[in-house]
PDB file of C-alpha atoms in Angstrom:
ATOM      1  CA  UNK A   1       7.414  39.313  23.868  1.00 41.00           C
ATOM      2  CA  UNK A   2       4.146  38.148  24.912  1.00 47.00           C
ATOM      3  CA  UNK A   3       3.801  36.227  28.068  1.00 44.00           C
ATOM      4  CA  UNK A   4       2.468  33.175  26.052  1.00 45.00           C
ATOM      5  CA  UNK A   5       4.384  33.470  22.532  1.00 48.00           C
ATOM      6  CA  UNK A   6       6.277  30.594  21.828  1.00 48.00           C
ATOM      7  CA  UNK A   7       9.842  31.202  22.735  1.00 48.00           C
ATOM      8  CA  UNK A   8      12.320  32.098  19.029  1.00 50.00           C
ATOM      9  CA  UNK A   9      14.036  28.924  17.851  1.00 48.00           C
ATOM     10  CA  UNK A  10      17.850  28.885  17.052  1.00 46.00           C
ATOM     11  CA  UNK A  11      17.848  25.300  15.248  1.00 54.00           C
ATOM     12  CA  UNK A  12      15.570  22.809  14.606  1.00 56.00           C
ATOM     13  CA  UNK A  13      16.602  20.854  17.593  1.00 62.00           C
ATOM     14  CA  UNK A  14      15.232  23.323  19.177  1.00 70.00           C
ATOM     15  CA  UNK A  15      11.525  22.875  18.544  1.00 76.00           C
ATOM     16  CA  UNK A  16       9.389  20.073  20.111  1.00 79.00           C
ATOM     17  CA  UNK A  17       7.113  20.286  17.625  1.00 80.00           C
ATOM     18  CA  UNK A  18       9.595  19.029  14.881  1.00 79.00           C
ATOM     19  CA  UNK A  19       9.271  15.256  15.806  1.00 79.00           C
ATOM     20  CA  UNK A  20       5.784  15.243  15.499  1.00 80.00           C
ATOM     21  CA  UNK A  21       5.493  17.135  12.169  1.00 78.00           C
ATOM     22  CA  UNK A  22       7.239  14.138  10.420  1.00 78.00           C
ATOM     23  CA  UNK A  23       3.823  12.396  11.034  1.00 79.00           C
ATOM     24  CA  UNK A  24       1.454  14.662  10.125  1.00 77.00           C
ATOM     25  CA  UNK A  25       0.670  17.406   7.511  1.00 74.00           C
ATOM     26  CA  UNK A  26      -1.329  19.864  10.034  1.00 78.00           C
ATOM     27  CA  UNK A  27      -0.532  22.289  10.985  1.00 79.00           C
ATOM     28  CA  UNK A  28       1.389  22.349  14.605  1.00 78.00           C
ATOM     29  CA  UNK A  29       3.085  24.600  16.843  1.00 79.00           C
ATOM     30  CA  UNK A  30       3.361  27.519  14.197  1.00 79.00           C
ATOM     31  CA  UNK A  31       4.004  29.542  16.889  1.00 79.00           C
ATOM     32  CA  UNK A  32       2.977  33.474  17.429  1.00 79.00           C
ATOM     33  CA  UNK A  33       4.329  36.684  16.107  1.00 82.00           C
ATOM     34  CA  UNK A  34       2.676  38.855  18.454  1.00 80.00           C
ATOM     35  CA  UNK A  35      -0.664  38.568  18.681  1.00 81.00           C
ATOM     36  CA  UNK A  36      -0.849  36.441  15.273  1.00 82.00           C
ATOM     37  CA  UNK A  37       1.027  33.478  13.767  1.00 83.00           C
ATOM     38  CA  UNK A  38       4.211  34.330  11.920  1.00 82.00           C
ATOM     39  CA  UNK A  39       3.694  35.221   8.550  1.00 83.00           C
ATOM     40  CA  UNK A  40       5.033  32.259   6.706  1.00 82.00           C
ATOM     41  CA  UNK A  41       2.582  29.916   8.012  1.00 81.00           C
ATOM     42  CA  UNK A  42       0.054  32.604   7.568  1.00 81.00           C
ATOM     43  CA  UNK A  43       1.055  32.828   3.661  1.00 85.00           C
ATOM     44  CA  UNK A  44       1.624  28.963   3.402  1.00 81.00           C
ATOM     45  CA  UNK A  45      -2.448  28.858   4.666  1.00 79.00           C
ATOM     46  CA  UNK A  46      -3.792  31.419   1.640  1.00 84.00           C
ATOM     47  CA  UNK A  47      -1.780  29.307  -0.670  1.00 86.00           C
ATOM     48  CA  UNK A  48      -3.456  25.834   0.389  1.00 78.00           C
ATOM     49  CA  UNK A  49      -6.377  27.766   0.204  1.00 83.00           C
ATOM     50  CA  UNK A  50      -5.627  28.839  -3.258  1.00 87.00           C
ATOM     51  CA  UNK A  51      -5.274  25.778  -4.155  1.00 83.00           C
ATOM     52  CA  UNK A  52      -8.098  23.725  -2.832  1.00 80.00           C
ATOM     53  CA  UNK A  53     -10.075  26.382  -4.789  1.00 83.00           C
ATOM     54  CA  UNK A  54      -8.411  26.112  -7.540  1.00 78.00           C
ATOM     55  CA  UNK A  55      -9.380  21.958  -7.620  1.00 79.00           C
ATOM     56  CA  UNK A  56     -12.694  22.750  -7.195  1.00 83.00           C
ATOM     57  CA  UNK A  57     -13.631  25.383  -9.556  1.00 84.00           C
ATOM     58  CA  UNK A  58     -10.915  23.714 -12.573  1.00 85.00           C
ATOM     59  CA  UNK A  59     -11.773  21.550 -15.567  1.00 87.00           C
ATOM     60  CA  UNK A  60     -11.211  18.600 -16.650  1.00 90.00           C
ATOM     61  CA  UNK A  61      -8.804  18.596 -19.588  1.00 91.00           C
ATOM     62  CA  UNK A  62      -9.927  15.788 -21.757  1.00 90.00           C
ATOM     63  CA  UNK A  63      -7.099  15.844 -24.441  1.00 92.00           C
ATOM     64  CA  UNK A  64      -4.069  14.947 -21.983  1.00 93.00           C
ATOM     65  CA  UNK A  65      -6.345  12.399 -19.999  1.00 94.00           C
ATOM     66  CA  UNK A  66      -7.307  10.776 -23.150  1.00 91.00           C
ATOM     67  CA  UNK A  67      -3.448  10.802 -24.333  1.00 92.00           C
ATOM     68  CA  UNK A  68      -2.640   8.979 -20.372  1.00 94.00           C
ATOM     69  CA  UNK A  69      -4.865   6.528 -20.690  1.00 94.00           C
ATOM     70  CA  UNK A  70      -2.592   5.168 -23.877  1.00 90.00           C
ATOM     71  CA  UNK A  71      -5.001   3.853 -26.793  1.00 92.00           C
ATOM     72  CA  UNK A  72      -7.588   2.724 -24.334  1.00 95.00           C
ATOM     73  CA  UNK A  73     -11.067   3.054 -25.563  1.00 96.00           C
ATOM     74  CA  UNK A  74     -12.574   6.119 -24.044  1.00 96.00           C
ATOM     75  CA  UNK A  75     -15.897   7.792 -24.695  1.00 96.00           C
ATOM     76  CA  UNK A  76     -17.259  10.745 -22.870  1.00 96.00           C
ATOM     77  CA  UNK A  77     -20.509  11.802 -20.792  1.00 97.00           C
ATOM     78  CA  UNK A  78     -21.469  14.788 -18.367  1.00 97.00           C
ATOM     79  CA  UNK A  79     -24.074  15.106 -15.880  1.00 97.00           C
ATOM     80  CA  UNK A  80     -27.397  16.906 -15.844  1.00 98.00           C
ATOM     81  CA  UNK A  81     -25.598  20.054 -14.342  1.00 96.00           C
ATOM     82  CA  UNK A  82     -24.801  22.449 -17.128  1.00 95.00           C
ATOM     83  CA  UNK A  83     -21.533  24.296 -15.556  1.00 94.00           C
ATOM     84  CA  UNK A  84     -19.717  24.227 -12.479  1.00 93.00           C
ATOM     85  CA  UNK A  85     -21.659  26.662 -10.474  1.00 92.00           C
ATOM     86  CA  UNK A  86     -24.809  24.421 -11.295  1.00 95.00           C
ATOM     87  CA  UNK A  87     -22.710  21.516 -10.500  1.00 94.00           C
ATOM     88  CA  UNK A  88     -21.765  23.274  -6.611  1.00 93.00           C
ATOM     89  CA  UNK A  89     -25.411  24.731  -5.575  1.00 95.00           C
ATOM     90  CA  UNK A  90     -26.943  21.440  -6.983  1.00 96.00           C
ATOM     91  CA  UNK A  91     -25.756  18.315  -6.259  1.00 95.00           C
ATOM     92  CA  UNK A  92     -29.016  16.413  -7.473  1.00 96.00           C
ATOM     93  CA  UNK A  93     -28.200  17.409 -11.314  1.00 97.00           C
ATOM     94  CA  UNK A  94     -24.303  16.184 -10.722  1.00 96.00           C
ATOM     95  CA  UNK A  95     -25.817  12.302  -9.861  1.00 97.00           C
ATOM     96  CA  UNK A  96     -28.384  12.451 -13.416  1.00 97.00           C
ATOM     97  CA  UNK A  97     -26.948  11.333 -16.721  1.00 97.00           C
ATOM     98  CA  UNK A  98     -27.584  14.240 -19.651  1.00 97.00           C
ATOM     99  CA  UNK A  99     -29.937  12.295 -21.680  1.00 96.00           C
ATOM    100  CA  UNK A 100     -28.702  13.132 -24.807  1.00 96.00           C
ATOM    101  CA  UNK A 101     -25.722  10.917 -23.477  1.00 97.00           C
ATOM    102  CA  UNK A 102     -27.494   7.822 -22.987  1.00 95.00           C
ATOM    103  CA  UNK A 103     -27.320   6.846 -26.392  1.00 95.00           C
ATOM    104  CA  UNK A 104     -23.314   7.037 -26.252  1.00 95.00           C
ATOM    105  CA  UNK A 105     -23.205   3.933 -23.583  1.00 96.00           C
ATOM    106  CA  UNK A 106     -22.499   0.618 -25.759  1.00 93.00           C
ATOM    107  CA  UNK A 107     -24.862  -2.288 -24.004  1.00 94.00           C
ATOM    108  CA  UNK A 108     -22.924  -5.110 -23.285  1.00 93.00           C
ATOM    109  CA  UNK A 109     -22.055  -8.522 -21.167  1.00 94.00           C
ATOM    110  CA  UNK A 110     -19.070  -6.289 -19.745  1.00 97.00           C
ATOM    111  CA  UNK A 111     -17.488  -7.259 -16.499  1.00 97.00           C
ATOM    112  CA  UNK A 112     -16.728  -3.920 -15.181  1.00 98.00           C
ATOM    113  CA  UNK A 113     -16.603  -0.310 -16.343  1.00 98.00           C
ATOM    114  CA  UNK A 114     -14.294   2.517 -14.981  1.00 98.00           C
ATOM    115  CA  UNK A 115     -15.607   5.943 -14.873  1.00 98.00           C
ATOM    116  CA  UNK A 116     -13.242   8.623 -14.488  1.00 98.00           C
ATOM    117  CA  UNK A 117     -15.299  11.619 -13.064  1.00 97.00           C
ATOM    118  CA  UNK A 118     -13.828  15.087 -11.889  1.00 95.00           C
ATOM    119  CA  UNK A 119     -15.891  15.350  -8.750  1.00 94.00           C
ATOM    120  CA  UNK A 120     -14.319  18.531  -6.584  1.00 93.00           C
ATOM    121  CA  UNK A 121     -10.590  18.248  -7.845  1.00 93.00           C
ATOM    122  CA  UNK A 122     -10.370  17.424 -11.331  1.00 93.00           C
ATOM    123  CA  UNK A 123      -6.425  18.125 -10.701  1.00 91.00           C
ATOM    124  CA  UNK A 124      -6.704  14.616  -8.445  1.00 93.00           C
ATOM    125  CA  UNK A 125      -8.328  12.590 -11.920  1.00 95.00           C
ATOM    126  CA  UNK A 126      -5.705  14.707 -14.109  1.00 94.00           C
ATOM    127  CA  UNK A 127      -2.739  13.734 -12.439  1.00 92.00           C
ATOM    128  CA  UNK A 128      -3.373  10.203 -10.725  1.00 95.00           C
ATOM    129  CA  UNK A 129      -6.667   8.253 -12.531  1.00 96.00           C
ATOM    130  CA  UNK A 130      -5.231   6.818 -15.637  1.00 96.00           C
ATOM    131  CA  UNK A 131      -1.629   5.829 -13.718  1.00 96.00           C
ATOM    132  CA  UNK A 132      -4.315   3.938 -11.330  1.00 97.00           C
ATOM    133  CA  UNK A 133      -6.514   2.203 -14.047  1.00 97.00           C
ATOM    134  CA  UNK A 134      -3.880   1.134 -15.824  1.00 96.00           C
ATOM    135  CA  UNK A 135      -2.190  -0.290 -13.156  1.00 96.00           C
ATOM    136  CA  UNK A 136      -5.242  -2.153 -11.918  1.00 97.00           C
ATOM    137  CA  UNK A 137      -6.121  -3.576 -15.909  1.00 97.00           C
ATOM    138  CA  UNK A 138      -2.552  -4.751 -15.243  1.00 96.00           C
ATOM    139  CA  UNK A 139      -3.897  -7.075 -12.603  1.00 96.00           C
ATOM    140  CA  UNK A 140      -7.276  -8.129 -14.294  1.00 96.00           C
ATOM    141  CA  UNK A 141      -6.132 -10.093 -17.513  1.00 95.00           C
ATOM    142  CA  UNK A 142      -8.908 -11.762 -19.436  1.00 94.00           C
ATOM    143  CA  UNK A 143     -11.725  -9.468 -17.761  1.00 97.00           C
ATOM    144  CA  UNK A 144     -14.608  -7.699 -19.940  1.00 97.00           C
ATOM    145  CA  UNK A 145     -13.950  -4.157 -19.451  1.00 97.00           C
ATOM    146  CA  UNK A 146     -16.092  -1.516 -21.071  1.00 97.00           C
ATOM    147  CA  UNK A 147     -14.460   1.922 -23.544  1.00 97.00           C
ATOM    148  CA  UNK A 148     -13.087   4.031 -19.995  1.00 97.00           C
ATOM    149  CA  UNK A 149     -16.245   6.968 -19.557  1.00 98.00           C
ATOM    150  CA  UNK A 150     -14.540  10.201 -18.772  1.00 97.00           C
ATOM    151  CA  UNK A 151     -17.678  11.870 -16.850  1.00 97.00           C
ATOM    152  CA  UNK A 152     -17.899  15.897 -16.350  1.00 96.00           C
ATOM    153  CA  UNK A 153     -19.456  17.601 -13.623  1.00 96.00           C
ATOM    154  CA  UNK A 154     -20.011  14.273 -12.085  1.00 97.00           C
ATOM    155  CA  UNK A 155     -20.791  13.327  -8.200  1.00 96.00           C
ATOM    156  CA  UNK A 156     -20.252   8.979  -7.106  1.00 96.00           C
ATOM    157  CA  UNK A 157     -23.878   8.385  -8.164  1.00 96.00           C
ATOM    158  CA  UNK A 158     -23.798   8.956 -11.614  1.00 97.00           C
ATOM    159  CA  UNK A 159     -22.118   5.691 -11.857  1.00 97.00           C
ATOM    160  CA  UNK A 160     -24.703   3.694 -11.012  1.00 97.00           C
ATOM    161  CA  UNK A 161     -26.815   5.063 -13.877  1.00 97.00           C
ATOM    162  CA  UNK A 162     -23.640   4.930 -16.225  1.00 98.00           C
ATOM    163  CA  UNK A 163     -23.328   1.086 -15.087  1.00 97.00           C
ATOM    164  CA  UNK A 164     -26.798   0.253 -15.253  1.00 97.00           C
ATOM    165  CA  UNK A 165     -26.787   1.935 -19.430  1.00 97.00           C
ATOM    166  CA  UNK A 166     -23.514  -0.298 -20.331  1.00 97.00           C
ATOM    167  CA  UNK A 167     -24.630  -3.454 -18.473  1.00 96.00           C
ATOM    168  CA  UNK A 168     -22.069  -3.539 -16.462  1.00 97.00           C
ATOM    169  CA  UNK A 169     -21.387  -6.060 -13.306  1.00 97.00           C
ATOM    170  CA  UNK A 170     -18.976  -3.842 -11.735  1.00 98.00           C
ATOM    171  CA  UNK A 171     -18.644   0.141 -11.777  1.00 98.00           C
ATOM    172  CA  UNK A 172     -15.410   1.775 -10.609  1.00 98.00           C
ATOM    173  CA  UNK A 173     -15.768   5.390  -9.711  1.00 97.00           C
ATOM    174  CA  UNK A 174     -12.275   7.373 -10.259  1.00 98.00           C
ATOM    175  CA  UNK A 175     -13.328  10.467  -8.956  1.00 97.00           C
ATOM    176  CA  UNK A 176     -11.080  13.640  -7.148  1.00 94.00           C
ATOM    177  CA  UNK A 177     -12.339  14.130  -3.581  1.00 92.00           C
ATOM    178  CA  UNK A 178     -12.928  17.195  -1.714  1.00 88.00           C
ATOM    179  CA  UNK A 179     -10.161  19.381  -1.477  1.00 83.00           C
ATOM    180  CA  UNK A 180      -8.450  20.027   2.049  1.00 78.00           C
ATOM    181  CA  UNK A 181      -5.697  22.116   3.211  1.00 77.00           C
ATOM    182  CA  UNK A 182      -3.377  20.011   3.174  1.00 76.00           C
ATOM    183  CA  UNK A 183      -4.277  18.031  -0.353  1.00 83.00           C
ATOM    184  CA  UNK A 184      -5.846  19.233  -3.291  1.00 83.00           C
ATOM    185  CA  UNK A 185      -5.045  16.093  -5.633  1.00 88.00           C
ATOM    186  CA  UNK A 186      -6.390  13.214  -3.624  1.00 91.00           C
ATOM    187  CA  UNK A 187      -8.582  10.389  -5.794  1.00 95.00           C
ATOM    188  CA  UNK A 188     -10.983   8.226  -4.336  1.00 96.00           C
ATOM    189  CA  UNK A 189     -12.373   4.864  -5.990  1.00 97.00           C
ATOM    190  CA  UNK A 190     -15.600   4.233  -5.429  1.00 97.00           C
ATOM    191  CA  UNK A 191     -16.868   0.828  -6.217  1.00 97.00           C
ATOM    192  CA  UNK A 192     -20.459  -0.848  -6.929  1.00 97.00           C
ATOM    193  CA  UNK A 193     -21.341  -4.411  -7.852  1.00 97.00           C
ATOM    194  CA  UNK A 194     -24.809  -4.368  -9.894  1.00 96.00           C
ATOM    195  CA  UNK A 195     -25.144  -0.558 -10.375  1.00 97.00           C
ATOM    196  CA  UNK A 196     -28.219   1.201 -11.057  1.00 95.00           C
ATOM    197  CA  UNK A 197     -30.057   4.169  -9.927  1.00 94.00           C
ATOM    198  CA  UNK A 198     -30.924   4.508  -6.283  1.00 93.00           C
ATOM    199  CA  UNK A 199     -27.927   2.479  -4.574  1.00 94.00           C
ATOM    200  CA  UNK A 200     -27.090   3.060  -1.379  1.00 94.00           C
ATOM    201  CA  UNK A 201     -23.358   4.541   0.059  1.00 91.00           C
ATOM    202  CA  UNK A 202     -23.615   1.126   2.391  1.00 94.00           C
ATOM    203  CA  UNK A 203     -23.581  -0.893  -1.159  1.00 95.00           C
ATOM    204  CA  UNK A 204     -20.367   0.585  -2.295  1.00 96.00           C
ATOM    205  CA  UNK A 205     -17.117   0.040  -1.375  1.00 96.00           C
ATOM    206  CA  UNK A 206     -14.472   3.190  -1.042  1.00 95.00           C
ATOM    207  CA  UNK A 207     -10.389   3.248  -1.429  1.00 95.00           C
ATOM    208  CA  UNK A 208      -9.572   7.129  -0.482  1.00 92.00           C
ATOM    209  CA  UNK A 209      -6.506   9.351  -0.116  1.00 92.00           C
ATOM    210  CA  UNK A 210      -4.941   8.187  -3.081  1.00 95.00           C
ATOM    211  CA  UNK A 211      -2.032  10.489  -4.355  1.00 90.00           C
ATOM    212  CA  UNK A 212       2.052  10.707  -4.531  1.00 84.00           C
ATOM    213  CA  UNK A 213       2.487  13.553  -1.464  1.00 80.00           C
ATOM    214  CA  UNK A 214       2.199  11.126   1.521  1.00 78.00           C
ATOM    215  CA  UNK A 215      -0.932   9.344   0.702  1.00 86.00           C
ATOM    216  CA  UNK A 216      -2.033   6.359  -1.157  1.00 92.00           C
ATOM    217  CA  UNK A 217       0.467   5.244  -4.555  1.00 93.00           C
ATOM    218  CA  UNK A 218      -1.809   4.758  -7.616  1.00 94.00           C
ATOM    219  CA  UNK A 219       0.199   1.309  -7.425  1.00 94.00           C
ATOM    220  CA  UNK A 220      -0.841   0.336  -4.046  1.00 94.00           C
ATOM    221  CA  UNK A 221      -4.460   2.030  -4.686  1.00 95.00           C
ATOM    222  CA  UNK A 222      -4.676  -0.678  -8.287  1.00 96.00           C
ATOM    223  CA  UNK A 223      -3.369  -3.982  -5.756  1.00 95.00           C
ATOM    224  CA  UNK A 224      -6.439  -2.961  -3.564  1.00 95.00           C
ATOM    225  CA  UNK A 225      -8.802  -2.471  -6.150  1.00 96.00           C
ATOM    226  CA  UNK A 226      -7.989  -5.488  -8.207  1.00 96.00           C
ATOM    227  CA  UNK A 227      -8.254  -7.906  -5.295  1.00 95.00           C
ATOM    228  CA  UNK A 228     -11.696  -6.118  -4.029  1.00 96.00           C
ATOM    229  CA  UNK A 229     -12.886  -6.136  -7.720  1.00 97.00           C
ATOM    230  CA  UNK A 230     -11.932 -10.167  -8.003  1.00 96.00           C
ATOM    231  CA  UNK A 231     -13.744 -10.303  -4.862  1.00 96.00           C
ATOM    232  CA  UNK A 232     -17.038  -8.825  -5.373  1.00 96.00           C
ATOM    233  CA  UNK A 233     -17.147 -10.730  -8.803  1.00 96.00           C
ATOM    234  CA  UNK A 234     -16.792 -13.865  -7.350  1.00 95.00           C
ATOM    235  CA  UNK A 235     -19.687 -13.368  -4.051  1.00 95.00           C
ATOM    236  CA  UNK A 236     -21.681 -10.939  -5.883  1.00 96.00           C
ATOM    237  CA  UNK A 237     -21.627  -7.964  -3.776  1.00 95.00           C
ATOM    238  CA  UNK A 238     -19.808  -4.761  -3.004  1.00 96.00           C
ATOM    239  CA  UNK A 239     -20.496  -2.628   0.635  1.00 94.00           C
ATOM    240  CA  UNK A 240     -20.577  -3.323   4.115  1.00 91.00           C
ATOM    241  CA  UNK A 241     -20.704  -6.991   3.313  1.00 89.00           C
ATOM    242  CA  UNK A 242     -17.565  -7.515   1.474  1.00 91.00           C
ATOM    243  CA  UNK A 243     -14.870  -6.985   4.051  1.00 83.00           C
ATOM    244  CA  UNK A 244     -11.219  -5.654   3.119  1.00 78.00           C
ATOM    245  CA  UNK A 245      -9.653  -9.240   3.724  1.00 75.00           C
ATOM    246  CA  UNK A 246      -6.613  -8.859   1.348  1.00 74.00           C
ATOM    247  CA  UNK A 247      -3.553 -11.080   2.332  1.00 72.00           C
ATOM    248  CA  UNK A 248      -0.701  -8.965   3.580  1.00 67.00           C
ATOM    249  CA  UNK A 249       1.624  -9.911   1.081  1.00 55.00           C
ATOM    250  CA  UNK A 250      -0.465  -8.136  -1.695  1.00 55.00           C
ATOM    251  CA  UNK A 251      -0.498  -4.684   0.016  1.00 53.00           C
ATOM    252  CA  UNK A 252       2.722  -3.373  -1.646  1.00 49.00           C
ATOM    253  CA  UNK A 253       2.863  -0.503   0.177  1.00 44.00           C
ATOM    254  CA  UNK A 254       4.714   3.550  -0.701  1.00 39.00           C
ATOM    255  CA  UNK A 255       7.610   4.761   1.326  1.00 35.00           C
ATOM    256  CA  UNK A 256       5.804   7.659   2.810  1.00 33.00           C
ATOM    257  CA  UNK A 257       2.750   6.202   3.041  1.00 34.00           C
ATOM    258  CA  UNK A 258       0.746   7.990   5.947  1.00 30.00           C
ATOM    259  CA  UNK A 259      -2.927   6.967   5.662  1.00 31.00           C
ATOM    260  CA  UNK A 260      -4.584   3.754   4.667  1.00 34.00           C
ATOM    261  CA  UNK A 261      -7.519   3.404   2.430  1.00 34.00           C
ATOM    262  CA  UNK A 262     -11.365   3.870   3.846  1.00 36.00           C
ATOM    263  CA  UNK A 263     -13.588   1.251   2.952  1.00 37.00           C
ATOM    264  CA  UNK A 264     -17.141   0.185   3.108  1.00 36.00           C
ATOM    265  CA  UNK A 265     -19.683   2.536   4.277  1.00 33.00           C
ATOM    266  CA  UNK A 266     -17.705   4.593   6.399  1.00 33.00           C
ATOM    267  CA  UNK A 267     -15.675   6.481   3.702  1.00 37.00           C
ATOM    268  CA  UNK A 268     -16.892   9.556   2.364  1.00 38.00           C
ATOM    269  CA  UNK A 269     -20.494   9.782   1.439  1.00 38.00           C
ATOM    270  CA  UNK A 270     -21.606  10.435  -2.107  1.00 38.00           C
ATOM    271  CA  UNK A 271     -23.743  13.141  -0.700  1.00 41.00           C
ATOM    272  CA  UNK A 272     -21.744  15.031   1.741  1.00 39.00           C
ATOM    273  CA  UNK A 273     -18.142  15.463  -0.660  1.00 37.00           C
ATOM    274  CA  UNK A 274     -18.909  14.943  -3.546  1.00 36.00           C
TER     275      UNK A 274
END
C-alpha cells in the first residue's frame, strides 16, 4: 500500500471522517485505491455529473406543472432564446420576452405575480415550484395575484419585463438554480418590488437552496417568502434595503435542514447562474 493511502476501514467507527460527513454533502476523506480514489466514489462523481447535466439540458414539462399547480390560472411565455443551446451560449436572449408573447400578459392592478421559470434545472421547478407557491398563496389571503406565468428558457430578468407587462407590484421569480454536484433540484425565489426592465441584482431579494434532500422545505421557503412579500408591500421596496427581519417564531424550520436561505444582493447573480 502506498505510503500515504488512507489506511482500509473495518467499521464505520473506524473512519474519522464519518462524524463530519453527517454535516456536509462533499465530498471527504474518500480515501485512495492506489494512486486514485476507490471506485465507488469515483462512479458516485460521473453520476452527480450525469445528473447536473441532465437539469440543465431537460425541459420543462408543462402538462404535470400545470396539473400541480391545482386549477390555478396559468398562462405561458418563453424568452427570446429559441432552444436550449441558444438559451446556454446567450444569456442576453434568456432575459428578453418573445414579443409575440406580450400580448398574452393581462394588464392589471395585481399585487404580485409568480413566474415559474426553468432557469438551469427545470427538474428543481418540476418537482418543488408549485408545492412552494401554493404554500405561500396559503399565507397571502385577500392579495391580487396575477394567472401563475410558466416561463421557458428563462434567466431572473425576464421577470422584470413579465412584471412590468401585467402591472404588477411584486414579481416572484421561481426559477431552478445552477446545478452542483451535490444538488441538481435546488429552486431559488427571486423577488422584485416595481419590476421593469433594467433592475438591478441589489433591487431584488433572493431565498436559495430550496429542496427536500437537506436543503430548504418548500414550506419553510413559502413562511419566508410570504413575510418578505408582506414586507416589501408595505415599505415599497425589495433589495439590499429590506432586511430579512422575520420573527423567529415564523421560521418553521425542516428536520435536516443544512443551509439557510441567501438574501439581498449577495445571493446568486442573475448574470453569473442563471
Amino acid at each position: 500500500m502506498p505510503r500515504d493511502a488512507a489506511p482500509p476501514m473495518t467499521s464505520p467507527a473506524d473512519d474519522p471522517w464519518a462524524a463530519l460527513r453527517r454535516f456536509t454533502p462533499a465530498r471527504i476523506g474518500l480515501g485512495r485505491a492506489g494512486d486514485a480514489p476507490p471506485l465507488g466514489a469515483v462512479l458516485d462523481f460521473q453520476l452527480a455529473h450525469a445528473r447536473a447535466r441532465d437539469a440543465v439540458h431537460a425541459a420543462l414539462d408543462r402538462v404535470p406543472l400545470q396539473a400541480a399547480l391545482g386549477g390555478l390560472p396559468w398562462l405561458a411565455v418563453r424568452s427570446q432564446a429559441p432552444d436550449r443551446g441558444t438559451y446556454l451560449r446567450r444569456p442576453d436572449l434568456g432575459r428578453r420576452l418573445d414579443p409575440e408573447c406580450l400580448p398574452l400578459l393581462p394588464k392589471g392592478e395585481w399585487d404580485a405575480v409568480f413566474v415559474l421559470a426553468d432557469g438551469l434545472s427545470a427538474t428543481a421547478v418540476q418537482q418543488h415550484a408549485a408545492a412552494v407557491l401554493r404554500a405561500t398563496l396559503q399565507r397571502l389571503p385577500g392579495w391580487r395575484v396575477a394567472p401563475v406565468v410558466i416561463a421557458t428558457q428563462a434567466r431572473v430578468a425576464l421577470g422584470d419585463e413579465i412584471g412590468e407587462a401585467l402591472g404588477a407590484s411584486l414579481c416572484a421569480m421561481l426559477i431552478g438554480e445552477r446545478p452542483g454536484l451535490s444538488v441538481a433540484d435546488s429552486l431559488g425565489v427571486y423577488l422584485t418590488y416595481a419590476p421593469q426592465r433594467g433592475r438591478r441584482d441589489s433591487e431584488r431579494n433572493c431565498i436559495s437552496n430550496i429542496h427536500r434532500s437537506g436543503g430548504l422545505a418548500p414550506e419553510s421557503a413559502a413562511d419566508k417568502l410570504a413575510w418578505l412579500m408582506t414586507e416589501a408591500l408595505r415599505l415599497r421596496l425589495t433589495g439590499v434595503e429590506l432586511k430579512d427581519e422575520q420573527p423567529p417564531h415564523l421560521e418553521h424550520g425542516a428536520p435536516g435542514v443544512g443551509s439557510r436561505p441567501v438574501l439581498g444582493s449577495g445571493g446568486p447573480s442573475a448574470d453569473r447562474p442563471f
